Amino acid sequence: MESHKPQDESQLAEILSEASAKGTPLELEGLGSKRGFGRPFQADGTLSLAAFSGVSLYEPEELVLTAGAATPLAEIEPLLEEAGQMLAFEPADYGPLLSGQASDRRLDSLGGLIACNLSGPRRPKAGAARDHVLGLRGVTGQGACFKTGGRVVKNVTGYDLCKLLTGSFGTLAAMTEITVKVLPRPEKTRSLLFSGLSAETANQLFNRALGSAYDVSGAAHLPAPLAAASNIDLVSGLGEAVTALRLEGPEPSVMARQAGLTALLAALAAPVEELHATRSLAFWKALRDAQPFVSRAKTAIWRLSLPPASGAAAVAALDLDDSDYWLDWGGGLLWLACPESAPQPPALAATLQALGGHATLVRANEGLRAALPVFMPQAEGVAALAGRIKASLDPKAVLNPGRLYAGL
């Protein structure tokens, strides 16, 4: 297998132009932490983007950062932290989940996060990763260099390629440089814990809290077995299912909103514990990185994206055992673990169709990833549109062919 290592965009364009002319499929490589995410596919060569690394622009006062697609988060996050800022979409680290290796932000690239559109627990408030991309540079499968977007939110006109490429898993273009907006890091974070709630009651709690004026930035529910396994003592020590709501911001605001939120939810449940500072950060980081399922050997891990109020309905319809799931995004994200011998519950497809959800197989052995749809099959019209987009940017299907869907 031939390995290509372009050092600049002109070399990258030449390689892709030649590959397109010959119809040679290539596997895009960044830093390698997400190679096991997506459908397995066959390629005749690899195309490393490792040379496109480094922060080229950071203007804290303008809340904007530009970096090469292969820039590791280990370089970006300390820079932002020093200025009291952050990537507000809480970029997830699935390295341990996918590989079983220890967390290593040196292998987690900005381009990989954007290509997979990975967002953490703050998504209901801050939006997805794609909502934070202001502009990018790249090369299409035909070898054409392009630039889209810019450095401010209102800079996008016409066809928004930033949103199109985010979540495309490298099947449309090779990204070389990405500009993202950054936001101030919260002065204070506090998480309210409720214990012993059912998934249904927890979802009611989410709906009321997220629909209020109290600016909740995280809402999750852990069944009793997962709560007991938490490395946060105030969570594991409750001995029951744990439902958590997060508040962030200036200290006076957090305190006032906590009092108002507690009063609003009193008819449903009252908080029994609070997580401050370090404990609160550690709790949400664990959910961001799917840590409850990292050590599950020979287990297929699914993410089910659902309408925000439908998490509990999905749990009931799938008749899940308590240890097999947890809810995030205020009920809009259901993490599900199944034995690899039976990775897809019989009711999964019907449940998602009824609720309007979408399933992604995040982790499984290669045989299962080849046999099962890693991404839920698209409706006929959507699939036809996706095919036309692929044909316009990569007509010879040389970029990660088949990683999302067969034929794309």
Coordinates of C-alpha atoms in Angstrom, one line a residue:
M1 CA 0.0 0.0 0.0
E2 CA 1.5 3.3 -1.1
S3 CA 1.8 6.1 1.6
H4 CA 1.5 9.7 0.6
K5 CA 2.8 12.5 2.9
P6 CA 2.2 15.9 1.2
Q7 CA 3.9 18.9 2.9
D8 CA 1.6 21.6 1.5
E9 CA -1.7 22.1 -0.3
S10 CA -0.1 22.1 -3.8
Q11 CA 1.4 18.7 -3.2
L12 CA -1.9 17.5 -1.7
A13 CA -3.8 18.8 -4.7
E14 CA -1.4 17.0 -7.1
I15 CA -1.7 13.7 -5.3
L16 CA -5.5 13.9 -5.3
S17 CA -5.7 15.0 -8.9
E18 CA -3.6 12.0 -9.9
A19 CA -5.6 9.6 -7.7
S20 CA -8.9 10.9 -9.2
A21 CA -7.6 10.4 -12.7
K22 CA -6.6 6.8 -12.0
G23 CA -9.6 6.1 -9.7
T24 CA -7.2 5.2 -6.8
P25 CA -9.0 5.1 -3.4
L26 CA -7.1 6.6 -0.5
E27 CA -7.5 6.5 3.2
L28 CA -7.1 9.9 4.9
E29 CA -5.0 9.9 8.0
G30 CA -4.7 12.6 10.6
L31 CA -3.3 11.5 14.0
G32 CA -5.0 8.1 13.9
S33 CA -7.2 8.2 17.0
K34 CA -10.5 7.6 15.1
R35 CA -9.5 5.0 12.5
G36 CA -11.9 2.5 14.1
F37 CA -14.9 4.9 13.9
G38 CA -17.0 4.3 10.8
R39 CA -17.4 1.5 8.2
P40 CA -14.3 -0.5 7.3
F41 CA -13.3 0.0 3.7
Q42 CA -10.6 -0.9 1.2
A43 CA -8.1 1.6 0.0
D44 CA -5.0 1.3 -2.3
G45 CA -3.0 3.9 -0.3
T46 CA -2.9 6.2 2.6
L47 CA -2.8 10.0 2.6
S48 CA -1.3 11.5 5.7
L49 CA -2.3 15.1 6.6
A50 CA 0.1 15.2 9.5
A51 CA 2.1 18.1 7.9
F52 CA -1.0 20.4 8.3
S53 CA -0.4 21.1 11.9
G54 CA 0.1 24.2 14.1
V55 CA -1.9 27.2 15.4
S56 CA -1.5 29.9 12.8
L57 CA -3.8 32.5 14.3
Y58 CA -5.3 33.1 17.8
E59 CA -6.9 36.3 18.7
P60 CA -8.5 35.9 22.2
E61 CA -10.1 39.4 22.0
E62 CA -11.9 38.3 18.8
L63 CA -12.7 34.8 20.1
V64 CA -11.2 33.2 17.0
L65 CA -8.6 30.5 16.4
T66 CA -7.1 29.1 13.2
A67 CA -5.1 25.9 13.1
G68 CA -4.0 23.1 10.7
A69 CA -6.4 20.2 10.6
A70 CA -3.8 17.8 12.2
T71 CA -3.1 20.1 15.1
P72 CA -3.5 18.1 18.3
L73 CA -5.9 19.2 21.0
A74 CA -2.9 19.0 23.4
E75 CA -1.6 22.1 21.6
I76 CA -4.8 24.0 21.4
E77 CA -6.4 23.4 24.8
P78 CA -3.5 24.8 26.9
L79 CA -3.4 27.9 24.7
L80 CA -7.1 28.5 25.3
E81 CA -6.9 27.7 29.0
E82 CA -4.2 30.3 29.5
A83 CA -6.4 32.9 28.1
G84 CA -9.4 31.7 30.1
Q85 CA -11.2 30.4 27.0
M86 CA -12.4 27.1 25.6
L87 CA -14.0 25.2 22.7
A88 CA -17.5 25.4 24.0
F89 CA -18.8 22.3 22.2
E90 CA -16.7 20.2 24.6
P91 CA -14.8 18.1 22.0
A92 CA -15.0 14.5 23.0
D93 CA -12.1 12.2 23.3
Y94 CA -13.1 8.7 22.0
G95 CA -9.5 7.4 21.8
P96 CA -9.9 5.2 25.0
L97 CA -13.3 4.0 23.8
L98 CA -12.1 3.0 20.3
S99 CA -8.6 1.7 21.1
G100 CA -8.6 0.8 24.8
Q101 CA -5.5 3.1 25.2
A102 CA -5.2 5.8 27.8
S103 CA -6.5 9.3 26.9
D104 CA -4.0 11.2 24.9
R105 CA -4.9 14.6 23.4
R106 CA -1.7 14.5 21.4
L107 CA -3.5 12.0 19.1
D108 CA -6.8 13.9 19.0
S109 CA -6.7 16.4 16.1
L110 CA -8.9 19.4 15.4
G111 CA -9.6 18.0 11.9
G112 CA -10.6 14.6 13.3
L113 CA -13.1 16.2 15.7
I114 CA -14.6 18.3 13.0
A115 CA -14.7 15.5 10.5
C116 CA -16.6 13.4 13.0
N117 CA -18.7 16.3 14.4
L118 CA -18.0 15.1 18.0
S119 CA -19.7 17.2 20.7
G120 CA -20.0 16.8 24.4
P121 CA -22.6 17.4 27.1
R122 CA -22.9 21.1 26.5
R123 CA -24.4 20.5 23.0
P124 CA -28.1 21.4 24.0
K125 CA -26.9 24.9 25.0
A126 CA -23.8 25.6 22.9
G127 CA -24.7 23.6 19.8
A128 CA -22.7 20.9 17.9
A129 CA -19.1 21.1 16.6
R130 CA -20.4 22.2 13.2
D131 CA -21.9 25.3 14.8
H132 CA -18.5 26.5 15.9
V133 CA -16.7 26.2 12.5
L134 CA -16.3 29.7 10.9
G135 CA -14.1 28.7 7.9
L136 CA -11.8 26.1 6.5
R137 CA -9.4 25.3 3.7
G138 CA -9.2 22.0 1.9
V139 CA -8.8 20.1 -1.3
T140 CA -11.6 18.2 -3.0
G141 CA -11.3 14.6 -4.3
Q142 CA -10.6 16.0 -7.8
G143 CA -7.6 18.0 -6.5
A144 CA -9.2 21.4 -6.4
C145 CA -8.1 23.7 -3.6
F146 CA -10.8 25.8 -2.0
K147 CA -11.5 28.1 0.9
T148 CA -14.9 28.5 2.5
G149 CA -16.2 30.7 5.3
G150 CA -14.0 33.2 7.1
R151 CA -13.2 34.5 10.6
V152 CA -16.6 35.8 11.7
V153 CA -20.0 34.1 11.9
K154 CA -21.6 36.4 9.3
N155 CA -18.9 35.6 6.7
V156 CA -20.7 32.6 5.3
T157 CA -22.6 33.3 2.1
G158 CA -24.1 30.9 -0.5
Y159 CA -23.4 27.2 0.0
D160 CA -22.1 26.6 3.5
L161 CA -19.4 24.1 2.9
C162 CA -18.2 24.3 6.5
K163 CA -21.4 22.6 7.8
L164 CA -21.4 20.2 4.9
L165 CA -17.9 18.9 5.6
T166 CA -18.3 18.8 9.3
G167 CA -19.4 15.2 10.0
S168 CA -18.5 13.9 6.6
F169 CA -15.7 11.6 7.9
G170 CA -13.3 12.7 5.2
T171 CA -15.4 11.5 2.3
L172 CA -15.8 14.8 0.6
A173 CA -12.6 16.7 0.9
A174 CA -9.2 16.7 2.7
M175 CA -9.4 19.6 5.2
T176 CA -6.1 21.4 5.7
E177 CA -6.9 24.4 7.9
I178 CA -9.9 25.1 10.2
T179 CA -11.0 28.4 11.9
V180 CA -13.2 28.0 14.9
K181 CA -14.9 30.4 17.3
V182 CA -13.9 30.1 21.0
L183 CA -15.7 31.3 24.1
P184 CA -14.8 32.4 27.6
R185 CA -14.4 29.6 30.1
P186 CA -17.1 29.7 32.9
E187 CA -16.0 31.3 36.1
K188 CA -17.9 28.8 38.1
T189 CA -19.5 25.4 37.5
R190 CA -22.0 23.6 39.8
S191 CA -23.9 20.4 39.2
L192 CA -27.1 19.5 41.0
L193 CA -27.6 15.8 41.7
F194 CA -31.0 14.1 42.0
S195 CA -31.1 10.4 43.1
G196 CA -33.5 7.5 42.6
L197 CA -35.4 8.9 39.6
S198 CA -36.7 6.7 36.8
A199 CA -35.7 7.6 33.2
E200 CA -39.2 8.9 32.6
T201 CA -39.0 11.3 35.6
A202 CA -35.5 12.3 34.7
N203 CA -36.7 13.2 31.2
Q204 CA -39.5 15.3 32.7
L205 CA -36.9 17.0 34.8
F206 CA -34.8 17.7 31.8
N207 CA -37.7 19.2 29.8
R208 CA -38.6 21.6 32.6
A209 CA -35.0 22.6 33.3
L210 CA -33.9 23.1 29.7
G211 CA -37.1 24.9 28.8
S212 CA -36.6 27.4 31.7
A213 CA -34.7 30.7 31.8
Y214 CA -32.0 29.2 34.1
D215 CA -29.5 28.4 31.3
V216 CA -28.8 24.8 32.1
S217 CA -25.7 23.6 30.3
G218 CA -25.7 19.9 31.0
A219 CA -28.4 17.3 31.7
A220 CA -27.7 13.6 32.1
H221 CA -29.1 10.5 33.8
L222 CA -27.1 7.5 34.9
P223 CA -28.9 4.3 36.0
A224 CA -27.9 2.9 39.4
P225 CA -25.1 0.4 38.2
L226 CA -23.3 3.1 36.2
A227 CA -23.7 5.7 38.9
A228 CA -22.2 3.2 41.4
A229 CA -19.2 2.7 39.1
S230 CA -18.5 6.5 38.9
N231 CA -15.1 7.7 40.0
I232 CA -16.8 10.7 41.6
D233 CA -17.4 9.7 45.3
L234 CA -20.5 11.9 45.7
V235 CA -22.1 10.2 42.7
S236 CA -21.2 6.6 43.5
G237 CA -22.0 7.1 47.2
L238 CA -25.7 7.8 46.5
G239 CA -26.4 4.2 45.8
E240 CA -29.2 4.9 43.3
A241 CA -29.7 6.2 39.8
V242 CA -28.3 9.7 39.5
T243 CA -29.7 12.6 37.4
A244 CA -27.5 15.7 37.0
L245 CA -28.1 19.2 35.9
R246 CA -25.2 21.7 35.3
L247 CA -25.1 25.4 35.8
E248 CA -22.1 27.6 34.6
G249 CA -21.2 31.2 34.6
P250 CA -20.3 34.1 37.0
E251 CA -20.7 33.0 40.6
P252 CA -23.6 35.4 41.5
S253 CA -25.5 34.2 38.4
V254 CA -24.9 30.5 39.2
M255 CA -26.1 30.9 42.8
A256 CA -29.2 32.8 41.7
R257 CA -30.1 30.4 39.0
Q258 CA -29.5 27.4 41.3
A259 CA -32.1 28.8 43.7
G260 CA -34.6 29.5 41.0
L261 CA -34.1 26.1 39.3
T262 CA -34.4 24.2 42.6
A263 CA -37.7 26.0 43.2
L264 CA -39.0 25.3 39.7
L265 CA -38.2 21.6 40.0
A266 CA -39.5 21.1 43.5
A267 CA -42.7 19.4 42.4
L268 CA -40.7 16.7 40.6
A269 CA -37.6 16.2 42.8
A270 CA -35.2 18.0 45.0
P271 CA -31.4 17.9 44.6
V272 CA -29.7 15.7 47.2
E273 CA -26.1 16.6 46.5
E274 CA -23.9 19.2 44.6
L275 CA -20.7 18.9 42.7
H276 CA -18.4 21.9 42.7
A277 CA -15.4 22.8 40.7
T278 CA -13.1 19.8 40.2
R279 CA -15.7 17.1 40.9
S280 CA -18.2 18.8 38.5
L281 CA -15.6 19.1 35.7
A282 CA -14.5 15.4 36.2
F283 CA -18.1 14.2 36.1
W284 CA -19.0 15.8 32.8
K285 CA -15.6 15.0 31.3
A286 CA -16.3 11.3 32.0
L287 CA -19.7 11.5 30.1
R288 CA -18.1 13.6 27.3
D289 CA -15.6 10.8 26.7
A290 CA -18.0 7.9 27.2
Q291 CA -15.9 6.6 30.1
P292 CA -18.7 4.4 31.5
F293 CA -18.3 2.1 28.5
V294 CA -14.6 2.2 27.9
S295 CA -13.8 -1.0 29.9
R296 CA -16.7 -3.0 28.4
A297 CA -14.9 -5.8 26.6
K298 CA -16.6 -7.5 23.6
T299 CA -19.4 -5.0 23.7
A300 CA -20.9 -3.0 20.8
I301 CA -21.4 0.7 21.7
W302 CA -24.2 2.7 20.1
R303 CA -25.1 6.4 20.2
L304 CA -28.8 7.1 19.5
S305 CA -29.6 10.7 18.7
L306 CA -33.2 11.5 19.5
P307 CA -35.6 14.4 19.7
P308 CA -34.8 16.0 23.1
A309 CA -37.9 14.8 24.9
S310 CA -37.7 11.2 23.7
G311 CA -34.9 9.6 25.6
A312 CA -37.1 7.9 28.2
A313 CA -39.5 6.7 25.5
A314 CA -36.6 5.0 23.8
V315 CA -35.4 3.4 27.0
A316 CA -38.9 2.0 27.6
A317 CA -39.4 0.8 24.1
L318 CA -36.1 -1.0 24.0
D319 CA -36.8 -2.6 27.4
L320 CA -33.2 -1.9 28.5
D321 CA -31.5 -3.4 31.5
D322 CA -30.3 -0.7 33.9
S323 CA -26.6 -1.3 33.3
D324 CA -26.9 -1.0 29.5
Y325 CA -27.4 2.7 28.9
W326 CA -27.3 6.3 30.0
L327 CA -28.9 9.5 28.8
D328 CA -27.2 12.8 27.9
W329 CA -28.2 16.0 26.1
G330 CA -31.4 16.3 28.2
G331 CA -32.6 13.0 26.8
G332 CA -31.5 13.7 23.3
L333 CA -28.6 11.2 23.3
L334 CA -28.9 7.6 24.4
W335 CA -25.7 5.6 24.9
L336 CA -26.3 1.9 24.6
A337 CA -24.0 -1.1 25.2
C338 CA -24.9 -4.5 23.8
P339 CA -23.0 -7.8 23.6
E340 CA -21.2 -8.2 20.3
S341 CA -23.0 -11.5 19.9
A342 CA -26.3 -9.6 19.6
P343 CA -25.4 -6.0 19.0
Q344 CA -28.7 -4.7 17.7
P345 CA -31.8 -5.0 19.9
P346 CA -34.7 -6.2 17.7
A347 CA -36.8 -3.1 18.5
L348 CA -34.0 -0.6 17.7
A349 CA -34.8 0.2 14.1
A350 CA -38.6 0.4 14.7
T351 CA -38.1 2.5 17.8
L352 CA -35.9 5.0 16.0
Q353 CA -38.2 5.2 13.1
A354 CA -41.2 5.9 15.4
L355 CA -39.3 8.6 17.4
G356 CA -37.4 10.2 14.5
G357 CA -34.0 9.3 15.8
H358 CA -30.7 8.2 14.3
A359 CA -28.3 5.4 15.4
T360 CA -24.5 5.3 15.1
L361 CA -22.4 2.2 15.9
V362 CA -19.4 3.8 17.6
R363 CA -17.5 0.7 18.5
A364 CA -17.6 -2.9 17.5
N365 CA -15.2 -5.5 16.0
E366 CA -14.4 -5.1 12.3
G367 CA -16.7 -8.0 11.3
L368 CA -19.7 -6.4 12.9
R369 CA -18.8 -3.0 11.5
A370 CA -18.8 -4.6 8.0
A371 CA -22.0 -6.5 8.5
L372 CA -24.1 -3.8 10.2
P373 CA -24.9 -0.3 9.1
V374 CA -22.6 1.8 11.2
F375 CA -24.7 4.8 10.4
M376 CA -28.5 4.4 10.2
P377 CA -29.5 4.0 6.5
Q378 CA -30.7 7.2 4.9
A379 CA -34.1 7.9 3.5
E380 CA -34.2 7.5 -0.3
G381 CA -34.3 11.2 -1.1
V382 CA -31.6 12.0 1.4
A383 CA -29.4 9.2 0.0
A384 CA -29.9 10.5 -3.5
L385 CA -28.9 14.0 -2.4
A386 CA -25.8 12.7 -0.6
G387 CA -24.8 10.8 -3.7
R388 CA -25.0 14.0 -5.8
I389 CA -22.9 15.9 -3.3
K390 CA -20.3 13.2 -3.3
A391 CA -20.2 13.2 -7.1
S392 CA -19.7 17.0 -7.2
L393 CA -16.7 17.0 -4.8
D394 CA -15.2 13.5 -5.2
P395 CA -16.6 12.0 -8.5
K396 CA -14.2 9.1 -8.6
A397 CA -14.8 8.3 -4.9
V398 CA -11.1 8.4 -3.9
L399 CA -11.6 9.8 -0.4
N400 CA -12.4 7.3 2.3
P401 CA -14.9 5.5 0.0
G402 CA -17.5 3.6 1.9
R403 CA -16.6 4.9 5.3
L404 CA -20.0 6.5 5.8
Y405 CA -22.2 4.4 3.5
A406 CA -21.5 1.9 0.8
G407 CA -20.9 3.7 -2.5
L408 CA -20.1 7.1 -0.9

